[in-house]
Short mmCIF file of N, CA and C in Angstrom, two decimals:
data_model
loop_
_atom_site.label_atom_id
_atom_site.label_comp_id
_atom_site.label_asym_id
_atom_site.label_seq_id
_atom_site.Cartn_x
_atom_site.Cartn_y
_atom_site.Cartn_z
N THR A 330 -7.93 126.96 131.28
CA THR A 330 -7.83 127.52 129.92
C THR A 330 -8.40 129.09 128.99
N GLY A 331 -8.20 129.33 130.29
CA GLY A 331 -8.18 131.62 129.78
C GLY A 331 -7.04 132.46 130.09
N LEU A 332 -6.36 131.48 130.57
CA LEU A 332 -4.84 131.64 131.07
C LEU A 332 -4.11 131.61 129.25
N LEU A 333 -4.39 130.09 129.27
CA LEU A 333 -4.47 129.81 127.95
C LEU A 333 -4.23 130.56 126.83
N ILE A 334 -5.72 131.00 126.52
CA ILE A 334 -5.50 131.63 125.82
C ILE A 334 -4.93 132.81 125.84
N LYS A 335 -5.52 133.57 126.60
CA LYS A 335 -4.68 134.67 127.46
C LYS A 335 -3.16 135.41 126.52
N LYS A 336 -2.63 134.35 126.87
CA LYS A 336 -0.92 133.72 126.62
C LYS A 336 -0.58 133.66 125.14
N LEU A 337 -1.46 132.40 124.83
CA LEU A 337 -1.83 132.73 122.41
C LEU A 337 -1.39 133.61 122.58
N LEU A 338 -3.36 134.60 122.39
CA LEU A 338 -3.13 135.72 122.09
C LEU A 338 -2.51 136.92 121.88
N ASP A 339 -2.27 137.41 123.33
CA ASP A 339 -0.71 138.03 123.88
C ASP A 339 0.38 137.81 122.84
N LYS A 340 0.80 136.70 122.99
CA LYS A 340 1.89 136.39 121.56
C LYS A 340 1.35 136.63 119.95
N ILE A 341 1.04 136.60 119.44
CA ILE A 341 0.22 136.78 118.20
C ILE A 341 -0.35 137.99 117.84
N LEU A 342 -0.74 138.37 118.99
CA LEU A 342 -1.17 140.29 119.21
C LEU A 342 -0.07 141.24 118.63
N ALA A 343 1.44 141.00 119.70
CA ALA A 343 2.57 141.68 120.09
C ALA A 343 3.60 141.28 118.39
N LEU A 344 3.12 139.72 117.92
CA LEU A 344 3.90 140.40 116.36
C LEU A 344 3.52 140.64 115.87
N PHE A 345 1.56 140.75 115.37
CA PHE A 345 0.99 140.89 114.53
C PHE A 345 1.42 142.49 114.73
N PHE A 346 1.80 143.58 116.03
CA PHE A 346 2.21 144.78 116.61
C PHE A 346 2.98 144.89 116.45
N LEU A 347 4.15 144.38 116.23
CA LEU A 347 5.65 145.01 116.22
C LEU A 347 5.35 144.42 114.64
N THR A 348 4.73 143.08 113.70
CA THR A 348 6.01 143.68 112.22
C THR A 348 4.37 145.04 111.84
N LEU A 349 3.84 145.94 112.42
CA LEU A 349 2.74 146.97 111.73
C LEU A 349 2.66 147.98 112.03
N THR A 350 3.93 148.49 113.15
CA THR A 350 4.85 149.61 113.49
C THR A 350 5.90 149.22 113.68
N LEU A 351 6.52 147.98 112.64
CA LEU A 351 8.02 149.08 112.56
C LEU A 351 8.84 150.12 111.14
N PRO A 352 7.61 150.37 110.45
CA PRO A 352 8.20 151.21 109.78
C PRO A 352 8.25 152.33 110.59
N LEU A 353 7.46 152.65 111.74
CA LEU A 353 7.11 153.45 112.95
C LEU A 353 8.77 152.98 113.09
N ILE A 354 9.37 152.38 113.68
CA ILE A 354 9.53 151.86 115.27
C ILE A 354 11.57 152.39 113.88
N ILE A 355 11.79 151.60 112.76
CA ILE A 355 12.71 152.23 112.56
C ILE A 355 12.79 154.08 112.61
N ILE A 356 11.85 154.40 112.00
CA ILE A 356 11.51 156.50 111.56
C ILE A 356 12.09 156.55 113.16
N ALA A 357 11.55 156.42 114.26
CA ALA A 357 11.64 156.79 115.61
C ALA A 357 13.23 156.20 116.11
N SER A 358 13.61 155.46 115.55
CA SER A 358 15.29 154.35 116.23
C SER A 358 16.36 155.65 115.10
N ILE A 359 15.98 156.10 113.85
CA ILE A 359 17.17 156.71 113.29
C ILE A 359 16.89 157.79 113.61
N SER A 360 15.66 159.55 113.72
CA SER A 360 15.68 160.45 114.46
C SER A 360 16.34 160.07 116.15
N ILE A 361 16.24 158.64 116.79
CA ILE A 361 16.85 159.05 118.00
C ILE A 361 18.64 159.00 118.21
N LEU A 362 18.72 158.28 116.60
CA LEU A 362 20.01 158.34 117.00
C LEU A 362 20.93 159.75 115.73
N LEU A 363 20.66 159.86 114.67
CA LEU A 363 20.95 161.16 114.76
C LEU A 363 20.63 163.14 115.77
N THR A 364 19.86 162.64 116.40
CA THR A 364 19.44 163.25 117.44
C THR A 364 20.77 163.07 118.74
N ASP A 365 20.90 162.06 119.28
CA ASP A 365 21.55 161.69 120.33
C ASP A 365 22.85 160.92 120.50
N GLY A 366 22.31 159.23 119.03
CA GLY A 366 23.49 158.77 118.79
C GLY A 366 22.94 157.31 120.15
N PHE A 367 23.59 156.20 120.25
CA PHE A 367 23.19 155.24 120.66
C PHE A 367 23.14 155.42 122.32
N PRO A 368 22.85 154.37 122.72
CA PRO A 368 21.77 152.89 122.23
C PRO A 368 20.85 153.53 122.10
N ILE A 369 19.83 153.33 121.27
CA ILE A 369 18.57 154.02 120.92
C ILE A 369 17.17 152.99 121.75
N ILE A 370 17.52 151.53 122.08
CA ILE A 370 16.83 150.71 123.42
C ILE A 370 17.15 151.41 124.40
N PHE A 371 15.84 152.02 125.24
CA PHE A 371 16.07 152.00 126.87
C PHE A 371 15.74 150.61 127.50
N LYS A 372 16.39 150.35 128.20
CA LYS A 372 16.28 149.42 129.46
C LYS A 372 15.97 149.38 130.60
N GLN A 373 15.11 149.12 131.59
CA GLN A 373 14.95 149.25 133.46
C GLN A 373 14.52 148.06 133.46
N MET A 374 14.92 148.12 134.89
CA MET A 374 14.41 147.28 135.55
C MET A 374 13.25 147.57 135.49
N ARG A 375 12.25 146.06 135.58
CA ARG A 375 10.78 146.54 136.47
C ARG A 375 10.57 145.08 137.24
N THR A 376 9.36 145.39 138.18
CA THR A 376 8.82 144.02 139.29
C THR A 376 7.38 143.92 137.34
N GLY A 377 7.91 142.24 137.61
CA GLY A 377 6.38 141.38 136.76
C GLY A 377 6.08 140.26 137.79
N TRP A 378 5.32 139.30 137.04
CA TRP A 378 4.43 138.79 137.43
C TRP A 378 5.47 138.02 139.54
N ASP A 379 5.01 138.02 140.33
CA ASP A 379 4.93 138.03 141.30
C ASP A 379 6.11 138.02 141.93
N GLY A 380 6.85 139.59 141.84
CA GLY A 380 7.52 140.23 142.08
C GLY A 380 8.56 139.60 141.67
N LYS A 381 9.19 139.38 140.94
CA LYS A 381 10.10 139.44 139.86
C LYS A 381 10.30 140.46 138.72
N SER A 382 12.13 140.75 138.79
CA SER A 382 12.64 141.74 138.21
C SER A 382 12.50 140.70 136.40
N PHE A 383 12.55 141.62 135.43
CA PHE A 383 13.03 141.44 134.40
C PHE A 383 13.13 143.55 133.77
N ASN A 384 13.52 143.33 132.71
CA ASN A 384 13.88 144.41 132.00
C ASN A 384 13.17 145.46 130.45
N ILE A 385 12.51 145.99 130.91
CA ILE A 385 11.75 146.47 130.31
C ILE A 385 11.63 147.49 129.44
N TYR A 386 11.71 147.32 127.66
CA TYR A 386 12.12 147.82 126.68
C TYR A 386 11.27 149.43 126.10
N LYS A 387 12.41 150.00 125.84
CA LYS A 387 11.40 151.32 125.12
C LYS A 387 12.44 152.07 124.60
N LEU A 388 12.03 152.88 123.37
CA LEU A 388 12.84 153.52 122.30
C LEU A 388 12.83 154.71 123.17
N ARG A 389 14.25 155.52 123.10
CA ARG A 389 15.51 156.20 124.45
C ARG A 389 14.05 157.62 123.98
N SER A 390 14.27 157.75 125.70
CA SER A 390 13.32 159.49 124.59
C SER A 390 14.14 160.74 125.54
N LEU A 391 15.11 160.08 125.86
CA LEU A 391 16.03 161.31 126.73
C LEU A 391 17.34 161.31 126.60
N TYR A 392 17.91 162.88 126.48
CA TYR A 392 19.22 162.88 126.44
C TYR A 392 20.47 161.61 126.99
N LYS A 393 21.34 161.22 126.34
CA LYS A 393 21.81 159.36 127.26
C LYS A 393 23.04 161.01 128.16
N SER A 394 23.41 162.44 128.07
CA SER A 394 24.23 162.41 129.04
C SER A 394 22.78 163.40 130.48
N SER A 395 22.17 163.16 130.27
CA SER A 395 20.89 163.72 131.36
C SER A 395 21.52 162.82 132.75
N LYS A 396 22.00 164.23 133.70
CA LYS A 396 22.91 163.53 135.31
C LYS A 396 21.76 162.97 136.11
N VAL A 397 19.97 163.42 135.68
CA VAL A 397 19.35 163.36 136.65
C VAL A 397 19.40 161.33 136.77
N SER A 398 18.84 161.34 137.60
CA SER A 398 18.56 159.23 138.17
C SER A 398 17.55 158.80 137.52
N ASP A 399 17.87 157.67 136.35
CA ASP A 399 17.12 157.55 135.63
C ASP A 399 15.74 156.82 136.53
N THR A 400 15.16 156.79 138.20
CA THR A 400 14.54 156.27 138.82
C THR A 400 13.86 157.75 139.46
N ILE A 401 14.04 158.99 138.96
CA ILE A 401 13.42 159.36 138.62
C ILE A 401 12.30 159.67 137.08
N GLN A 402 10.68 159.60 137.91
CA GLN A 402 9.76 159.98 136.38
C GLN A 402 10.24 161.66 135.69
N VAL A 403 9.71 161.05 134.27
CA VAL A 403 9.80 161.70 133.51
C VAL A 403 8.43 162.65 133.36
N GLN A 404 8.77 163.97 133.54
CA GLN A 404 6.52 164.28 134.00
C GLN A 404 7.02 165.55 132.64
N SER A 405 5.35 166.75 132.28
CA SER A 405 5.91 167.23 131.46
C SER A 405 6.95 168.24 131.17
N GLY A 406 6.98 168.76 130.39
CA GLY A 406 8.52 170.00 131.11
C GLY A 406 9.97 169.26 131.23
N ASP A 407 9.58 168.64 130.88
CA ASP A 407 11.56 167.70 131.99
C ASP A 407 12.46 167.96 130.88
N ILE A 408 12.76 168.29 131.21
CA ILE A 408 14.72 169.41 130.41
C ILE A 408 15.03 168.03 130.20
N ARG A 409 15.06 166.53 130.84
CA ARG A 409 15.74 165.64 130.01
C ARG A 409 15.66 164.76 128.45
N GLN A 410 14.14 165.12 128.30
CA GLN A 410 13.48 164.82 126.87
C GLN A 410 14.51 165.34 126.07
N MET A 411 14.70 165.12 124.91
CA MET A 411 14.88 164.94 123.43
C MET A 411 13.14 165.76 122.75
N VAL A 412 13.40 166.64 121.63
CA VAL A 412 12.18 166.86 121.06
C VAL A 412 12.03 165.94 120.31
N ILE A 413 12.47 164.25 119.54
CA ILE A 413 12.15 163.97 119.42
C ILE A 413 11.09 162.79 120.45
N GLY A 414 12.05 162.58 121.86
CA GLY A 414 11.05 162.07 122.99
C GLY A 414 10.50 162.68 123.02
N LYS A 415 10.00 164.36 123.58
CA LYS A 415 8.70 164.51 123.58
C LYS A 415 7.56 164.72 122.89
N ILE A 416 7.89 164.09 121.99
CA ILE A 416 6.83 163.48 120.51
C ILE A 416 7.22 161.98 120.65
N LEU A 417 7.24 161.11 121.13
CA LEU A 417 7.90 159.90 121.02
C LEU A 417 6.06 159.41 122.42
N ARG A 418 7.24 159.95 123.93
CA ARG A 418 6.28 159.81 124.46
C ARG A 418 4.75 160.11 124.28
N ARG A 419 4.83 161.07 124.07
CA ARG A 419 3.10 162.32 123.54
C ARG A 419 2.11 161.01 122.97
N LEU A 420 2.57 160.43 121.92
CA LEU A 420 2.32 159.24 120.83
C LEU A 420 2.22 157.73 121.86
N SER A 421 2.75 157.90 122.37
CA SER A 421 3.03 156.06 122.99
C SER A 421 4.14 155.27 122.24
N ILE A 422 4.70 156.14 121.40
CA ILE A 422 5.40 155.62 119.84
C ILE A 422 6.58 155.23 120.92
N ASP A 423 7.48 155.56 121.66
CA ASP A 423 8.24 155.10 123.10
C ASP A 423 8.09 153.27 123.97
N GLU A 424 5.95 153.33 123.58
CA GLU A 424 6.44 152.11 124.30
C GLU A 424 6.55 150.87 123.56
N LEU A 425 6.55 150.95 122.27
CA LEU A 425 6.12 150.01 121.36
C LEU A 425 7.15 148.65 121.37
N PRO A 426 8.91 148.90 122.01
CA PRO A 426 9.18 148.03 122.16
C PRO A 426 8.86 146.71 123.23
N GLN A 427 7.79 147.45 124.47
CA GLN A 427 7.46 146.66 124.65
C GLN A 427 6.79 145.17 123.90
N PHE A 428 6.08 145.53 123.13
CA PHE A 428 5.44 144.20 122.70
C PHE A 428 6.77 142.53 122.32
N LEU A 429 7.88 143.75 122.60
CA LEU A 429 9.22 142.18 122.43
C LEU A 429 8.93 141.56 123.81
N ASN A 430 8.92 143.28 124.72
CA ASN A 430 8.66 141.60 126.56
C ASN A 430 7.44 141.05 126.40
N VAL A 431 6.22 141.15 125.57
CA VAL A 431 5.27 140.82 125.40
C VAL A 431 5.41 138.59 124.60
N LEU A 432 6.15 139.50 123.25
CA LEU A 432 6.75 137.84 122.47
C LEU A 432 7.48 137.38 124.07
N ARG A 433 8.38 137.89 125.51
CA ARG A 433 9.52 136.47 126.06
C ARG A 433 9.13 136.18 127.00
N GLY A 434 7.27 137.33 127.17
CA GLY A 434 6.67 136.52 128.41
C GLY A 434 6.89 137.09 129.61
N ASP A 435 7.99 138.31 129.32
CA ASP A 435 8.17 139.27 131.03
C ASP A 435 6.74 140.16 130.77
N MET A 436 5.17 140.32 129.70
CA MET A 436 4.68 140.75 130.12
C MET A 436 3.35 140.27 130.11
N SER A 437 1.86 141.44 129.33
CA SER A 437 1.13 140.61 128.69
C SER A 437 0.46 141.96 128.15
N ILE A 438 -0.44 141.68 127.11
CA ILE A 438 -0.80 143.22 126.61
C ILE A 438 -1.57 144.29 127.88
N VAL A 439 -2.86 143.35 128.34
CA VAL A 439 -3.41 143.48 129.05
C VAL A 439 -2.45 143.34 130.77
N GLY A 440 -2.35 144.76 131.66
CA GLY A 440 -2.36 144.04 132.60
C GLY A 440 -2.14 145.52 133.96
N PRO A 441 -1.39 145.13 134.99
CA PRO A 441 -1.55 145.75 135.58
C PRO A 441 0.84 146.79 135.32
N ARG A 442 0.36 147.84 134.54
CA ARG A 442 1.44 149.00 134.34
C ARG A 442 2.88 148.41 135.29
N PRO A 443 4.35 147.63 135.19
CA PRO A 443 4.99 147.66 136.21
C PRO A 443 5.16 148.69 136.23
N HIS A 444 6.03 148.98 137.49
CA HIS A 444 6.63 149.77 137.95
C HIS A 444 7.90 149.13 137.88
N MET A 445 8.98 150.98 137.74
CA MET A 445 10.49 150.40 138.60
C MET A 445 11.06 149.60 140.38
N ILE A 446 11.64 149.15 139.96
CA ILE A 446 12.41 148.26 140.89
C ILE A 446 12.14 148.98 142.45
N GLU A 447 12.70 150.81 142.61
CA GLU A 447 12.36 151.52 143.17
C GLU A 447 11.55 151.84 143.97
N HIS A 448 10.27 151.91 143.29
CA HIS A 448 8.80 152.49 143.35
C HIS A 448 8.21 151.61 143.50
N THR A 449 7.81 150.01 143.58
CA THR A 449 7.64 148.51 143.77
C THR A 449 8.01 148.94 145.69
N LYS A 450 9.14 149.10 145.84
CA LYS A 450 9.41 148.47 147.57
C LYS A 450 9.09 149.61 147.27
N TYR A 451 9.55 151.47 147.20
CA TYR A 451 8.44 152.26 147.92
C TYR A 451 7.14 152.26 148.50
N TYR A 452 6.53 151.42 147.80
CA TYR A 452 4.51 151.66 147.86
C TYR A 452 4.77 149.99 148.74
N SER A 453 4.98 149.57 148.32
CA SER A 453 4.37 148.32 148.72
C SER A 453 5.39 148.59 151.03
N LYS A 454 5.72 149.66 151.50
CA LYS A 454 5.85 150.08 152.70
C LYS A 454 4.74 151.00 152.50
N GLU A 455 4.26 151.53 151.90
CA GLU A 455 3.16 152.74 151.97
C GLU A 455 1.95 151.75 151.87
N ILE A 456 1.44 151.08 151.08
CA ILE A 456 0.57 150.34 151.06
C ILE A 456 -0.35 148.69 151.10
N ILE A 457 -0.88 149.04 152.34
CA ILE A 457 -1.01 148.14 153.05
C ILE A 457 -1.97 146.37 151.19
N ASN A 458 -0.81 145.75 151.52
CA ASN A 458 -0.97 144.50 150.89
C ASN A 458 -0.43 145.07 148.65
N PHE A 459 0.31 145.79 148.40
CA PHE A 459 0.18 146.57 147.35
C PHE A 459 1.08 145.39 146.80
N MET A 460 1.67 144.77 147.40
CA MET A 460 1.83 143.77 146.43
C MET A 460 1.86 142.67 145.13
N GLN A 461 0.29 142.40 145.76
CA GLN A 461 -1.15 141.67 145.77
C GLN A 461 -1.11 141.97 143.74
N ARG A 462 -0.67 143.62 143.69
CA ARG A 462 -0.57 143.34 141.92
C ARG A 462 -0.02 143.14 141.01
N HIS A 463 1.38 141.73 142.22
CA HIS A 463 1.74 141.03 141.05
C HIS A 463 1.36 139.76 141.36
N LYS A 464 -0.06 139.89 140.96
CA LYS A 464 -0.23 138.28 141.44
C LYS A 464 -0.85 138.07 139.52
N CYS A 465 -0.75 139.04 138.51
CA CYS A 465 -1.11 138.56 137.02
C CYS A 465 0.53 139.51 136.16
N SER A 466 1.09 138.88 135.14
CA SER A 466 1.64 139.82 134.07
C SER A 466 1.42 140.74 134.58
N PRO A 467 2.50 142.23 134.03
CA PRO A 467 2.12 143.55 134.45
C PRO A 467 1.97 143.48 131.96
N GLY A 468 0.84 144.41 132.54
CA GLY A 468 0.78 144.95 130.52
C GLY A 468 0.39 145.66 130.34
N LEU A 469 0.76 146.03 128.88
CA LEU A 469 1.71 147.51 127.86
C LEU A 469 0.20 148.59 128.17
N THR A 470 -0.84 147.61 128.81
CA THR A 470 -2.51 148.91 129.40
C THR A 470 -3.32 148.03 130.48
N GLY A 471 -4.04 149.28 131.13
CA GLY A 471 -4.49 148.38 131.98
C GLY A 471 -5.68 148.77 132.72
N TRP A 472 -6.80 148.33 134.03
CA TRP A 472 -7.77 148.89 133.98
C TRP A 472 -7.41 150.14 134.83
N ALA A 473 -6.49 150.64 135.38
CA ALA A 473 -5.92 151.87 135.94
C ALA A 473 -6.11 153.13 134.80
N GLN A 474 -4.62 152.61 133.84
CA GLN A 474 -4.38 153.41 131.83
C GLN A 474 -6.19 154.28 131.79
N ILE A 475 -7.24 152.88 131.61
CA ILE A 475 -8.38 153.77 130.57
C ILE A 475 -9.34 154.44 131.20
N HIS A 476 -8.81 154.53 133.36
CA HIS A 476 -9.54 155.04 133.95
C HIS A 476 -9.08 157.09 134.06
N GLY A 477 -8.02 156.35 133.27
CA GLY A 477 -7.24 157.99 133.66
C GLY A 477 -6.11 158.25 134.24
N LEU A 478 -5.70 155.94 134.84
CA LEU A 478 -4.36 157.00 135.74
C LEU A 478 -3.19 156.44 135.02
N ARG A 479 -2.42 156.74 134.74
CA ARG A 479 -1.20 157.44 133.83
C ARG A 479 -0.55 158.04 133.85
N GLY A 480 1.15 157.95 133.82
CA GLY A 480 1.40 158.67 133.24
C GLY A 480 1.96 158.53 135.34
N PRO A 481 3.45 159.58 135.30
CA PRO A 481 3.58 160.09 136.81
C PRO A 481 3.08 159.28 137.56
N THR A 482 3.83 158.39 138.78
CA THR A 482 3.36 159.53 140.13
C THR A 482 3.95 159.86 140.89
N THR A 483 2.49 160.88 141.66
CA THR A 483 3.34 161.81 142.57
C THR A 483 2.65 162.17 144.05
N SER A 484 2.38 160.92 144.28
CA SER A 484 1.22 161.00 145.49
C SER A 484 1.45 159.53 146.18
N ARG A 485 1.41 159.51 147.12
CA ARG A 485 0.58 158.07 147.97
C ARG A 485 -0.49 157.69 147.12
N GLU A 486 -1.13 158.84 146.92
CA GLU A 486 -2.98 159.32 146.76
C GLU A 486 -3.25 157.97 145.75
N LEU A 487 -2.65 159.03 144.76
CA LEU A 487 -2.88 158.81 143.73
C LEU A 487 -2.28 157.16 142.69
N MET A 488 -1.57 156.78 143.77
CA MET A 488 -0.70 155.14 143.45
C MET A 488 -1.78 154.17 144.69
N HIS A 489 -2.18 154.23 145.76
CA HIS A 489 -3.72 154.24 145.61
C HIS A 489 -5.10 153.93 145.18
N ARG A 490 -4.71 155.32 144.38
CA ARG A 490 -5.98 154.83 142.94
C ARG A 490 -5.53 153.57 142.11
N ARG A 491 -4.85 153.42 141.75
CA ARG A 491 -3.60 153.06 140.44
C ARG A 491 -3.86 150.97 140.77
N TYR A 492 -3.84 151.49 142.05
CA TYR A 492 -3.30 150.14 143.01
C TYR A 492 -4.90 149.31 143.38
N GLN A 493 -6.17 150.32 143.38
CA GLN A 493 -7.96 148.99 143.38
C GLN A 493 -8.09 149.36 142.51
N TYR A 494 -7.74 150.49 141.09
CA TYR A 494 -8.01 149.48 139.17
C TYR A 494 -7.19 148.50 139.28
N ASP A 495 -5.66 148.42 139.53
CA ASP A 495 -5.06 146.89 139.35
C ASP A 495 -5.51 145.71 140.17
N LEU A 496 -6.83 145.99 141.75
CA LEU A 496 -6.37 145.27 142.89
C LEU A 496 -9.04 144.31 141.87
N TYR A 497 -8.98 145.50 141.57
CA TYR A 497 -9.92 145.47 140.58
C TYR A 497 -9.28 144.22 139.08
N TYR A 498 -9.07 144.36 138.31
CA TYR A 498 -8.48 144.42 136.99
C TYR A 498 -8.81 142.50 137.79
N ILE A 499 -7.31 141.90 138.72
CA ILE A 499 -7.21 140.49 139.50
C ILE A 499 -8.15 139.72 139.12
N LYS A 500 -9.10 140.76 140.08
CA LYS A 500 -10.14 139.98 140.88
C LYS A 500 -10.80 139.69 139.98
N ASN A 501 -10.90 140.33 139.15
CA ASN A 501 -12.38 139.90 137.89
C ASN A 501 -11.33 140.04 136.31
N TRP A 502 -11.24 139.65 136.08
CA TRP A 502 -9.87 139.35 135.64
C TRP A 502 -10.88 138.41 133.91
N SER A 503 -11.02 138.74 133.16
CA SER A 503 -11.61 137.56 132.16
C SER A 503 -11.36 137.77 130.58
N LEU A 504 -11.76 137.34 129.73
CA LEU A 504 -11.16 137.47 128.07
C LEU A 504 -11.84 138.36 127.60
N MET A 505 -12.82 138.99 128.18
CA MET A 505 -13.33 139.77 128.29
C MET A 505 -13.70 141.47 128.74
N LEU A 506 -12.87 140.67 129.15
CA LEU A 506 -12.87 142.71 130.18
C LEU A 506 -11.63 143.00 129.90
N ASP A 507 -10.12 141.37 129.04
CA ASP A 507 -9.54 142.08 128.64
C ASP A 507 -9.28 142.53 126.58
N ILE A 508 -10.70 141.66 126.18
CA ILE A 508 -10.63 142.98 125.12
C ILE A 508 -11.92 143.65 125.61
N TYR A 509 -12.06 144.20 126.23
CA TYR A 509 -12.72 145.59 126.29
C TYR A 509 -11.84 146.77 126.79
N ILE A 510 -10.42 146.18 127.42
CA ILE A 510 -9.61 147.30 127.69
C ILE A 510 -8.74 147.67 126.25
#
């Protein structure tokens, strides 16, 4: 029953937030288009529930001419970022299209953040039972993120800390915990 309510709330809130932020998404899209043309939306394969892959949607923040692999996480001062991309990322506006992922059922509003497929493969070899974090829908935000563990994962130790928060969330999940997050 709780899971059904969570899914229903996810859909309602995703639709609400997409509607509310549509003007911001349009302005950001026009800025991206004027700066570097199409595409406006960046798609990347991520790991979801039970290890299934899905395309995550974001507003593009990097120049399309960037020759660096798109599996390398963007860090502060990254030369691949457009000026508008820096603003979008700083304010997390680039993440707004992920509400479409929530509507599609690929993601939830709250849950462990989804990783790139390559990172999932790497950390599943480095951290014992790492794949347990995929026993729920990935989220736009999660327990680890509200505890300051967001952004690039630069070390095994940092990922292990995130993993511990993700496990806590999964083992202690409730609607009240989601509302708190």
